PDB file of N, CA and C in Angstrom:
ATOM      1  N   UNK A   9     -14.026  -8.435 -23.818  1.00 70.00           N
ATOM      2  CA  UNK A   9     -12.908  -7.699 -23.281  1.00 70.00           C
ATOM      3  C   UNK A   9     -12.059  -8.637 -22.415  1.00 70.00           C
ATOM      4  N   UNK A  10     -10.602  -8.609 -22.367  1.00 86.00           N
ATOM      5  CA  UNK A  10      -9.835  -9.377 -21.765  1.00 86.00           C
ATOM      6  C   UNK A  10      -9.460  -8.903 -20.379  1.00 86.00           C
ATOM      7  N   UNK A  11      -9.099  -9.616 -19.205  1.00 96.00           N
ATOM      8  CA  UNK A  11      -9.188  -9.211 -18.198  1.00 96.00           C
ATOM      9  C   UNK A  11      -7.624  -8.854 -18.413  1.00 96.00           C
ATOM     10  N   UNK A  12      -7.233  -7.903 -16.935  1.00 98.00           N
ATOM     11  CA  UNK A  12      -6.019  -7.725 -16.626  1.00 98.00           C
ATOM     12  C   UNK A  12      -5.806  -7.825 -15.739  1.00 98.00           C
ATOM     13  N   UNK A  13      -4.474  -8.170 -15.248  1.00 98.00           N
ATOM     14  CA  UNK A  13      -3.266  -8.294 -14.388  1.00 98.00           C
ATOM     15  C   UNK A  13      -2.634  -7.112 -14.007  1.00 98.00           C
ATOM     16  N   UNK A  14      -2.847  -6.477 -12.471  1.00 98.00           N
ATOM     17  CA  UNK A  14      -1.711  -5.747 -11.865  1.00 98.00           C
ATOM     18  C   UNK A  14      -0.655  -6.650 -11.571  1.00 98.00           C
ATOM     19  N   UNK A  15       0.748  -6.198 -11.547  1.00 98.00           N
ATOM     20  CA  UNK A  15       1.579  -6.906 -10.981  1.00 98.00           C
ATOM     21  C   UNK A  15       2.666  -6.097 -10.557  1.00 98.00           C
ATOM     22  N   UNK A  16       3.039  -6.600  -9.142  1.00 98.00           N
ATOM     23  CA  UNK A  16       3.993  -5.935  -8.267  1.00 98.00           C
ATOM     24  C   UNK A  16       5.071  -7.016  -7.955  1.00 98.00           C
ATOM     25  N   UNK A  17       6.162  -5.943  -8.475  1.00 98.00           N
ATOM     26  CA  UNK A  17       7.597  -6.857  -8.262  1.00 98.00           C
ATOM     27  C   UNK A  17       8.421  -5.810  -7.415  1.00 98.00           C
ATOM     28  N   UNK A  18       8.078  -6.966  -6.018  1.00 98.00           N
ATOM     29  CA  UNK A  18       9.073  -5.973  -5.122  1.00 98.00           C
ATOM     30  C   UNK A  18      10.766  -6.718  -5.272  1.00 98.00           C
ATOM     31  N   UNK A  19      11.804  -5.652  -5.874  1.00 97.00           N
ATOM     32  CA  UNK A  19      13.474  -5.939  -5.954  1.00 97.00           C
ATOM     33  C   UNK A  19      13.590  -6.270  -4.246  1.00 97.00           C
ATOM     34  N   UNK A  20      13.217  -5.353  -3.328  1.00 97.00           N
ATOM     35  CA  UNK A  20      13.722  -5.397  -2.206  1.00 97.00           C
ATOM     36  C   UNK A  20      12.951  -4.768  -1.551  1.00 97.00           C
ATOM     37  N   UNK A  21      12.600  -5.605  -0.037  1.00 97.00           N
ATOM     38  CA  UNK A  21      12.289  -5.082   0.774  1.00 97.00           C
ATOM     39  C   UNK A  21      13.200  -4.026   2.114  1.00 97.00           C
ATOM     40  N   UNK A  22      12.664  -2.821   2.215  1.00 97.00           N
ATOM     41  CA  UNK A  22      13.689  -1.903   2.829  1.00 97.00           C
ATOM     42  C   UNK A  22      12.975  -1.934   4.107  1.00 97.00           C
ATOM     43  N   UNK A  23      12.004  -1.501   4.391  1.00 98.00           N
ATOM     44  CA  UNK A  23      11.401  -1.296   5.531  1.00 98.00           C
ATOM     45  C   UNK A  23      10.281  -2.302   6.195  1.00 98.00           C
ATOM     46  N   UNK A  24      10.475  -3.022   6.561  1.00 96.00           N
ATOM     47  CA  UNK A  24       9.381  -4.330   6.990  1.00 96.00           C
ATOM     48  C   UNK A  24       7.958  -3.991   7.692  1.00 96.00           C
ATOM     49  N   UNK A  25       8.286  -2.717   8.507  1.00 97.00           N
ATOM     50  CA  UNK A  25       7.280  -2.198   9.167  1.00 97.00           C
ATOM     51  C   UNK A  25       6.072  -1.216   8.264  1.00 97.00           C
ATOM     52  N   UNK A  26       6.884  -0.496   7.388  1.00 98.00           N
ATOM     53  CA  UNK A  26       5.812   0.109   6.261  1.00 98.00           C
ATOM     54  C   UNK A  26       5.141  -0.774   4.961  1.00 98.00           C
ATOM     55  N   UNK A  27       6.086  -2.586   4.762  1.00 96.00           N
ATOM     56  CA  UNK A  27       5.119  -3.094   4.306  1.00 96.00           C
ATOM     57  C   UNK A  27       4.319  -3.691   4.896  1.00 96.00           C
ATOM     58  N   UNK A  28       4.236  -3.851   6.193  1.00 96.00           N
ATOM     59  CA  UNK A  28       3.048  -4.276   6.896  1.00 96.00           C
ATOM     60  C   UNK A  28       2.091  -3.439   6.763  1.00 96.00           C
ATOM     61  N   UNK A  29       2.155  -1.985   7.251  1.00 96.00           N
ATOM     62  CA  UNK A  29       1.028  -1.154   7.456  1.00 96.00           C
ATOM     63  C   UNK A  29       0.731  -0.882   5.844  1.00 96.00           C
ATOM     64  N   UNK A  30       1.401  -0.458   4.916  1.00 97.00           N
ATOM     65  CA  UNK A  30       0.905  -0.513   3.383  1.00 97.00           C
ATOM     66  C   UNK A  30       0.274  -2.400   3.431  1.00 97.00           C
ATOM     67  N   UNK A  31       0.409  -3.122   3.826  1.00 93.00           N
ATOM     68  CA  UNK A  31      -0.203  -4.705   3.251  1.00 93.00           C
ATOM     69  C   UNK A  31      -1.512  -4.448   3.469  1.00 93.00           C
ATOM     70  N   UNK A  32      -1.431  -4.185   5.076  1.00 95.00           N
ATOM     71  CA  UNK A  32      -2.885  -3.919   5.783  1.00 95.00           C
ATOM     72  C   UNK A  32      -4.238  -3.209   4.980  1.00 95.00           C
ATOM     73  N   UNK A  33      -3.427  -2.380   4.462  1.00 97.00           N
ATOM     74  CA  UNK A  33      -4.995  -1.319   3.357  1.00 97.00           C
ATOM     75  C   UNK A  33      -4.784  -1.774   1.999  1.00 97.00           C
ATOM     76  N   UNK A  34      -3.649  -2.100   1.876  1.00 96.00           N
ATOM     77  CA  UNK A  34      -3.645  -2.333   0.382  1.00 96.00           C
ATOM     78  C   UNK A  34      -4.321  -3.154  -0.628  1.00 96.00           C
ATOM     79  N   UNK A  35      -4.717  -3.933  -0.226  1.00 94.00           N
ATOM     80  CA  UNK A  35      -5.434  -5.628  -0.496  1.00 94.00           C
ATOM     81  C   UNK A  35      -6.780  -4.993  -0.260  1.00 94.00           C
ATOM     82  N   UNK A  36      -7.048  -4.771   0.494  1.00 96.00           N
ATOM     83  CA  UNK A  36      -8.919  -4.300   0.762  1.00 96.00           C
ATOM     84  C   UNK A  36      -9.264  -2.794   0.008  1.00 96.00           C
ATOM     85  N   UNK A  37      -7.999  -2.200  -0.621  1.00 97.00           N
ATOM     86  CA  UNK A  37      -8.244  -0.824  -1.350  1.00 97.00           C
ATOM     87  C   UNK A  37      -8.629  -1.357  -2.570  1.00 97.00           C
ATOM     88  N   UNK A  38      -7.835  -2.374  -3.086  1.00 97.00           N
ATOM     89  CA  UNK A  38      -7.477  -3.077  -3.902  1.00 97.00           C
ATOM     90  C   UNK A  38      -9.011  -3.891  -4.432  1.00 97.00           C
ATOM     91  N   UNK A  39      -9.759  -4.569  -3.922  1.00 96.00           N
ATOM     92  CA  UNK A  39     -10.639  -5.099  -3.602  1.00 96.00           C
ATOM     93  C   UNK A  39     -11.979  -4.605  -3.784  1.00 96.00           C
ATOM     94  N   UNK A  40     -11.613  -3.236  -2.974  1.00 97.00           N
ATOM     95  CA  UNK A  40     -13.346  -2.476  -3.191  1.00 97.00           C
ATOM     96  C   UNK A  40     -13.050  -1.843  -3.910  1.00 97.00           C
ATOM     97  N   UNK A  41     -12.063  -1.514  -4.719  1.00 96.00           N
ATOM     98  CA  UNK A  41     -12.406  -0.475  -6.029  1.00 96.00           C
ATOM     99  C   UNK A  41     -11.963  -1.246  -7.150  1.00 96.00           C
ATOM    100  N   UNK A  42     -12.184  -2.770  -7.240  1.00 96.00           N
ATOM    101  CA  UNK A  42     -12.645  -3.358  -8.934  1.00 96.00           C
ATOM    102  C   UNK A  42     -11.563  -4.667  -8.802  1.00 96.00           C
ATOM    103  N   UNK A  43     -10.675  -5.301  -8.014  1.00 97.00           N
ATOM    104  CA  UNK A  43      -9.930  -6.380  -8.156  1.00 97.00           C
ATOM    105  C   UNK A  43     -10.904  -7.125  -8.516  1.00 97.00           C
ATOM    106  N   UNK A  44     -10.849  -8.011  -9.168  1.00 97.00           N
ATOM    107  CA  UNK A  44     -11.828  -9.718  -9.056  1.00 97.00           C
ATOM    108  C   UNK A  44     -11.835 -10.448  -8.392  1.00 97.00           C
ATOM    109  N   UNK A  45      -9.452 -10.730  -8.145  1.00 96.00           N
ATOM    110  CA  UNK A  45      -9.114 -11.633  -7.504  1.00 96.00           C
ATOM    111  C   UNK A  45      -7.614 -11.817  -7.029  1.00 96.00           C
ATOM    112  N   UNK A  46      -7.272 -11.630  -5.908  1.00 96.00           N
ATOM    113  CA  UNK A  46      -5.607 -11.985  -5.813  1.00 96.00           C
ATOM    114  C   UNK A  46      -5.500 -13.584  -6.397  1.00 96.00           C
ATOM    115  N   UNK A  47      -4.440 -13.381  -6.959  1.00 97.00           N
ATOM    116  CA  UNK A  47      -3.870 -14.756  -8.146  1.00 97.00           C
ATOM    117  C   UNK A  47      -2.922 -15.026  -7.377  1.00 97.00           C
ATOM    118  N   UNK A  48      -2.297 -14.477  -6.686  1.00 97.00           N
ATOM    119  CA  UNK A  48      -0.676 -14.434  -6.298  1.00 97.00           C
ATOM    120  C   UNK A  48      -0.152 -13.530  -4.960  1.00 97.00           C
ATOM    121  N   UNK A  49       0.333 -13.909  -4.009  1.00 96.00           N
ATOM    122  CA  UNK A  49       0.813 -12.986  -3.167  1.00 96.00           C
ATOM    123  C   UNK A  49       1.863 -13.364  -2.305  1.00 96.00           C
ATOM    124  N   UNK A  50       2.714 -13.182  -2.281  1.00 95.00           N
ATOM    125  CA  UNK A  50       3.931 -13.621  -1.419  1.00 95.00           C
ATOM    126  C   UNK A  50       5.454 -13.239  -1.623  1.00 95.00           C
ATOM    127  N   UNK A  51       6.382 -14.199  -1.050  1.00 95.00           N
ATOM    128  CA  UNK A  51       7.464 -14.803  -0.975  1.00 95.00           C
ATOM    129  C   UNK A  51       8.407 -15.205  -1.224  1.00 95.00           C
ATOM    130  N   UNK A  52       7.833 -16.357  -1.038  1.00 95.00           N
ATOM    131  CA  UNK A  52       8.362 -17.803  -1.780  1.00 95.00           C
ATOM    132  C   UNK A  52       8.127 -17.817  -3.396  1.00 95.00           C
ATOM    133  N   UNK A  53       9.127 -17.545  -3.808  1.00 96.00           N
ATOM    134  CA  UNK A  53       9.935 -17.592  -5.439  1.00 96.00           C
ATOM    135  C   UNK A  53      10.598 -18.486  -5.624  1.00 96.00           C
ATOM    136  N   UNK A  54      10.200 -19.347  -6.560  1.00 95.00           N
ATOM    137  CA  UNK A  54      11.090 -20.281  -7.426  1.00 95.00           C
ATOM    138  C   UNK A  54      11.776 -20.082  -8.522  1.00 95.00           C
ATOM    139  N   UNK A  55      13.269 -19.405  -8.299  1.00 93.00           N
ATOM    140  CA  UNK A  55      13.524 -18.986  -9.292  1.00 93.00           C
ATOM    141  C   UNK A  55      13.803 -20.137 -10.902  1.00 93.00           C
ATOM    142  N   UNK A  56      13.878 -19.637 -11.642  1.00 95.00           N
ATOM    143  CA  UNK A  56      14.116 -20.281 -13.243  1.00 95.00           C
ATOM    144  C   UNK A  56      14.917 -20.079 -13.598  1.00 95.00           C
ATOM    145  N   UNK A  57      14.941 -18.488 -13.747  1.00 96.00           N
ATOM    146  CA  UNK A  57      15.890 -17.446 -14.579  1.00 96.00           C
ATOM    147  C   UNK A  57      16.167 -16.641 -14.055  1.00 96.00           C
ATOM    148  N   UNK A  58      17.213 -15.670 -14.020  1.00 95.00           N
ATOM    149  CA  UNK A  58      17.689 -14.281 -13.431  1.00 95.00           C
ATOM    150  C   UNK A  58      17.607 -14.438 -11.733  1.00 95.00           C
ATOM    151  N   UNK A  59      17.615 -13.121 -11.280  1.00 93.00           N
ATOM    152  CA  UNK A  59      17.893 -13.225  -9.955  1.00 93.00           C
ATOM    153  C   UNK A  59      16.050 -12.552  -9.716  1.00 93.00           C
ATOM    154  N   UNK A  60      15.867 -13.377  -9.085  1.00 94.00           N
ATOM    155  CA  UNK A  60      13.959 -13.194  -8.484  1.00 94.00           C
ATOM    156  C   UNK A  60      14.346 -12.438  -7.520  1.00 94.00           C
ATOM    157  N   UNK A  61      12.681 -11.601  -7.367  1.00 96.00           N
ATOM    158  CA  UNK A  61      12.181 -10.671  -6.081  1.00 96.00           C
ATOM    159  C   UNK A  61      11.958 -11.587  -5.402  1.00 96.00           C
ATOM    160  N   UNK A  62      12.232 -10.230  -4.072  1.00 96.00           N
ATOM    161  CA  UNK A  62      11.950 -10.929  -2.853  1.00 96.00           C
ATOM    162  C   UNK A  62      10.507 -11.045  -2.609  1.00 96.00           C
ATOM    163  N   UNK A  63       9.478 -10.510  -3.600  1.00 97.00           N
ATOM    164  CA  UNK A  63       7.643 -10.195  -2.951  1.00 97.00           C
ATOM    165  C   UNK A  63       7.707 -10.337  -4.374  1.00 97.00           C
ATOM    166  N   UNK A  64       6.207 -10.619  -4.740  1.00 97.00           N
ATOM    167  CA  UNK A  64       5.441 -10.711  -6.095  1.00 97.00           C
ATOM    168  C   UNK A  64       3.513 -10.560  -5.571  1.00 97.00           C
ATOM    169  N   UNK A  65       3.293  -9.741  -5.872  1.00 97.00           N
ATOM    170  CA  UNK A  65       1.758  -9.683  -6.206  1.00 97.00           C
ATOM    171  C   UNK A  65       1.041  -9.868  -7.426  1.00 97.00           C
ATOM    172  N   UNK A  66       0.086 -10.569  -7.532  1.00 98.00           N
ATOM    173  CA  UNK A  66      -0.625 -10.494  -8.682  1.00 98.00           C
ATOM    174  C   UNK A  66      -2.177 -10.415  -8.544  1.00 98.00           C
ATOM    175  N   UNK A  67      -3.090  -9.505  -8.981  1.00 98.00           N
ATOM    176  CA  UNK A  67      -4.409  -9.587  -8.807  1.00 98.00           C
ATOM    177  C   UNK A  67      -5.227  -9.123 -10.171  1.00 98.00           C
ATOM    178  N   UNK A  68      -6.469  -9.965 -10.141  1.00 98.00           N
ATOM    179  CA  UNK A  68      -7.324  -9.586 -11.935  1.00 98.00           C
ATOM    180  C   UNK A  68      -7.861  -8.949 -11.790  1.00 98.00           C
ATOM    181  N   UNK A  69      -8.052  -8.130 -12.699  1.00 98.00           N
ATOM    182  CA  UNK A  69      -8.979  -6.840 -12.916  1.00 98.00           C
ATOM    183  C   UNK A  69      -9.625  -7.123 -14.201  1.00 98.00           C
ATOM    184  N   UNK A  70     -11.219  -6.890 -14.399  1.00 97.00           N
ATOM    185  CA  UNK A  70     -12.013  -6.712 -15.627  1.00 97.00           C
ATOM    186  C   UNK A  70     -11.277  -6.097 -16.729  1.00 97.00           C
ATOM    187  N   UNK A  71     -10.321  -5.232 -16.367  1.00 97.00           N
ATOM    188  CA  UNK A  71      -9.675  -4.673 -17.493  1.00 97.00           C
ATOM    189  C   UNK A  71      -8.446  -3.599 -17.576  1.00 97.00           C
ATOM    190  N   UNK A  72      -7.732  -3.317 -18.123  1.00 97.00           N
ATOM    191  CA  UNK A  72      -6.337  -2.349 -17.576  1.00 97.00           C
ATOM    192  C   UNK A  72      -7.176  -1.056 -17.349  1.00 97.00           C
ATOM    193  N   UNK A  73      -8.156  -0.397 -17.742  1.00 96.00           N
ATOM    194  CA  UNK A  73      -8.977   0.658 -16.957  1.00 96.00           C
ATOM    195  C   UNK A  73      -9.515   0.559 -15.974  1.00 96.00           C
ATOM    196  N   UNK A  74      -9.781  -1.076 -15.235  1.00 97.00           N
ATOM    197  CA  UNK A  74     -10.351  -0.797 -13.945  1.00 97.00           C
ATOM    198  C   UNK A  74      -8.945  -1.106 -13.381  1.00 97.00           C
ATOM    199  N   UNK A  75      -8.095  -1.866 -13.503  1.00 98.00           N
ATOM    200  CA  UNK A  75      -6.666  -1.861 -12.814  1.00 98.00           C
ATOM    201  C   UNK A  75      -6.080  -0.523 -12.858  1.00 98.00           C
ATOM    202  N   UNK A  76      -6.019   0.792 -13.326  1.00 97.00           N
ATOM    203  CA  UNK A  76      -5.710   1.862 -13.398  1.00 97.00           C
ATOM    204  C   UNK A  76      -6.623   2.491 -12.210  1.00 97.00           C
ATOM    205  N   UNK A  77      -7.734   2.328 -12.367  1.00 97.00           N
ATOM    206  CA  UNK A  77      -8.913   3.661 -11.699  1.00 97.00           C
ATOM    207  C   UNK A  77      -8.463   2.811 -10.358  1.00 97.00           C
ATOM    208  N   UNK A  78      -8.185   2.000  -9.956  1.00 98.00           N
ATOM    209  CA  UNK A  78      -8.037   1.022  -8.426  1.00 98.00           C
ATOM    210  C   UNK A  78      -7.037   1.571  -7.972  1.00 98.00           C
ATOM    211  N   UNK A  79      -6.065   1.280  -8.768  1.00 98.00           N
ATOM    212  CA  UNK A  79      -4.964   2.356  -8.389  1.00 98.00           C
ATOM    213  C   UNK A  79      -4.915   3.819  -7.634  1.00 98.00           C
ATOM    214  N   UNK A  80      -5.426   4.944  -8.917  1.00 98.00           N
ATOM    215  CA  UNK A  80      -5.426   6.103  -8.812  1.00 98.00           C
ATOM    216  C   UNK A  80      -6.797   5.861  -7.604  1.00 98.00           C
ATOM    217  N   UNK A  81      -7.263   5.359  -7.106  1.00 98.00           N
ATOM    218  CA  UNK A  81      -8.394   5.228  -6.024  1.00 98.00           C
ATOM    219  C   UNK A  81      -7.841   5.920  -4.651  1.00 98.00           C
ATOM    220  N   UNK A  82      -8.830   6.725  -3.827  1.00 97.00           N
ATOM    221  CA  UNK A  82      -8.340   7.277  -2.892  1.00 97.00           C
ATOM    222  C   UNK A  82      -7.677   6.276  -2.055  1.00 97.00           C
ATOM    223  N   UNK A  83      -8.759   5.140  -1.491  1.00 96.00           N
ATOM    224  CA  UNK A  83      -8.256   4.331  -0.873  1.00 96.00           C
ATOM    225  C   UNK A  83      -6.791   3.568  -0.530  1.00 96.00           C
ATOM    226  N   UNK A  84      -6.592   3.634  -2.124  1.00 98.00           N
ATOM    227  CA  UNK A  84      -5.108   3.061  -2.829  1.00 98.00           C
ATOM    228  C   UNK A  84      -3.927   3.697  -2.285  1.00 98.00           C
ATOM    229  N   UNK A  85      -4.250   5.068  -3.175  1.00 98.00           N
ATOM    230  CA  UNK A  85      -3.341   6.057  -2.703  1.00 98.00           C
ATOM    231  C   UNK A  85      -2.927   6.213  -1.212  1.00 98.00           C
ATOM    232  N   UNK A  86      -4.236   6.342  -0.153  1.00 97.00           N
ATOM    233  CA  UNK A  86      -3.759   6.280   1.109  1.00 97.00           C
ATOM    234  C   UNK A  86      -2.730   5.309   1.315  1.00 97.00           C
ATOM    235  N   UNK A  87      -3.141   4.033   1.120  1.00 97.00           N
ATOM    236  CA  UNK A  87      -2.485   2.808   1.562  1.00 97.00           C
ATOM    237  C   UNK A  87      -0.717   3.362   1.042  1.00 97.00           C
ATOM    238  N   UNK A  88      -1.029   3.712  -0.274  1.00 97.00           N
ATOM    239  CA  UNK A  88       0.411   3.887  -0.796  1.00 97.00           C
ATOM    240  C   UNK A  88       1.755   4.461  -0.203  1.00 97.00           C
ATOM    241  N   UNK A  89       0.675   5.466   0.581  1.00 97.00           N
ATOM    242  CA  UNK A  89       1.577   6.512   1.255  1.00 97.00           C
ATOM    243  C   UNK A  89       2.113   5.964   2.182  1.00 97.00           C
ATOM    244  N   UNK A  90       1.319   5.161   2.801  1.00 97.00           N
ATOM    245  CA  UNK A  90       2.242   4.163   4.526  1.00 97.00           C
ATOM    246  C   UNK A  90       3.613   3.186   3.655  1.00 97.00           C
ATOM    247  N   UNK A  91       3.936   2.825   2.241  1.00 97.00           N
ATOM    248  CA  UNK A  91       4.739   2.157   1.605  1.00 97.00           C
ATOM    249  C   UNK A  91       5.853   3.559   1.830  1.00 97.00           C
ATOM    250  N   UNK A  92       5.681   4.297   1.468  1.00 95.00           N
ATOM    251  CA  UNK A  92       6.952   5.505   1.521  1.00 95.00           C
ATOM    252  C   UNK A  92       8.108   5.023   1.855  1.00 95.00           C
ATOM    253  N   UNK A  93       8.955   4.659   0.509  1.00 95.00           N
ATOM    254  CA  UNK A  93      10.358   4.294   0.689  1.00 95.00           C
ATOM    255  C   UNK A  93      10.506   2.952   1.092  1.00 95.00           C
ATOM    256  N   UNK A  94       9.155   2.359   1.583  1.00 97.00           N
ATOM    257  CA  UNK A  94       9.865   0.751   2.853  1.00 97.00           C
ATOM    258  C   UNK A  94      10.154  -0.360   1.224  1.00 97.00           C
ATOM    259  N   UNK A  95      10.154   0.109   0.059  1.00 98.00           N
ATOM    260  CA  UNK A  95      10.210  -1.155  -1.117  1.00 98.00           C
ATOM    261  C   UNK A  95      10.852  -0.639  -1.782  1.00 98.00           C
ATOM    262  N   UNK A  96      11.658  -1.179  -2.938  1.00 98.00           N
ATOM    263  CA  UNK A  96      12.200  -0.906  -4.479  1.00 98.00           C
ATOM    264  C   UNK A  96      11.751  -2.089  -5.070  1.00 98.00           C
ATOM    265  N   UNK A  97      10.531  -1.490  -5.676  1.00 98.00           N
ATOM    266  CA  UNK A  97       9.670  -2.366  -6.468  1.00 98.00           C
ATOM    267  C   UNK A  97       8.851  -1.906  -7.989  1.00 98.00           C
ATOM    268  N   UNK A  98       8.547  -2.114  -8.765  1.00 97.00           N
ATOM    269  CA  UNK A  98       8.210  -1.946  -9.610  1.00 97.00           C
ATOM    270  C   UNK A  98       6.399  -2.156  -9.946  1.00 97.00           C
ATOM    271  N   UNK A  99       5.599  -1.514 -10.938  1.00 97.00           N
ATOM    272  CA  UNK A  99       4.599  -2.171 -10.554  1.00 97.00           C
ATOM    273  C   UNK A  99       3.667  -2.066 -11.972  1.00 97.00           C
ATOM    274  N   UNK A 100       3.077  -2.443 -13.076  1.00 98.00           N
ATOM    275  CA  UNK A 100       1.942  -2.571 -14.094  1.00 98.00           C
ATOM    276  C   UNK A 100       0.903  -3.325 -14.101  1.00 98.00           C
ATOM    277  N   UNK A 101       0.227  -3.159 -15.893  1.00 98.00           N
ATOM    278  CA  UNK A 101      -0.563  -3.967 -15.622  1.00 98.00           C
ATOM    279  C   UNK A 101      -0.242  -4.175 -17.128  1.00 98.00           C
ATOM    280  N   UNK A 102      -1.075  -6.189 -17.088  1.00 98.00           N
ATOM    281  CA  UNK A 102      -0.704  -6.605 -18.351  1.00 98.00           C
ATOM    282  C   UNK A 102      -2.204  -6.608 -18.787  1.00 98.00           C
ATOM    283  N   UNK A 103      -2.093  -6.621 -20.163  1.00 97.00           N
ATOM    284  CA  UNK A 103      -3.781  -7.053 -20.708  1.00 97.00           C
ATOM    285  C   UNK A 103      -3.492  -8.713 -20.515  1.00 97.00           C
ATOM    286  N   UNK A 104      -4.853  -9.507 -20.616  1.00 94.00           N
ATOM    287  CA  UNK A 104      -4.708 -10.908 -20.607  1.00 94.00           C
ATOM    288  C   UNK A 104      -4.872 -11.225 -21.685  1.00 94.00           C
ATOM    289  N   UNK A 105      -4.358 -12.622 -22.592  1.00 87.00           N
ATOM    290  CA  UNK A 105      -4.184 -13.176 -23.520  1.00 87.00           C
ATOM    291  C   UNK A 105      -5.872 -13.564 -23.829  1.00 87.00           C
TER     292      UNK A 105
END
């Protein structure tokens, strides 16, 4: 089975203070209910092509069903709720090659 990739593309950050308190749970929700591994987390974008986000997350999951159930995870969800509105971001998961 191929692992997967959540990935979060924040367009814009709106509220600085709700991605702090969403950062704070999010990563450790993230973590105890099936991540493997943050790959990626930040910033600093080098763009190539098009106009880049301001944030990019990336973390592996055993598989797009445990990247789903992490998600829908209570833990998750809490965290989610302190995000309310502070991003316009986007967010999936890829299968791995």
């Amino acid at each position: 089975m191929a692992n997967a990739y959540l990935v979060a593309v924040y367009k814009k950050v709106i509220d600085q203070e709700k991605m702090q308190n969403y950062g704070a749970d999010a990563l450790p929700a993230m973590m105890a209910n099936g991540a493997k591994k943050l790959l990626a987390r930040g910033s600093n974008i080098t763009q190539i092509e098009g106009i880049p986000p301001e944030r990019a997350v990336i973390a592996e999951f055993e598989s797009v069903e445990a990247a789903q159930k992490a998600y829908n995870s209570e833990d998750y969800q809490a965290a989610l709720k302190k995000l309310d509105g502070g991003a316009d971001r986007f967010l999936f998961v890829i299968e791995g090659a």
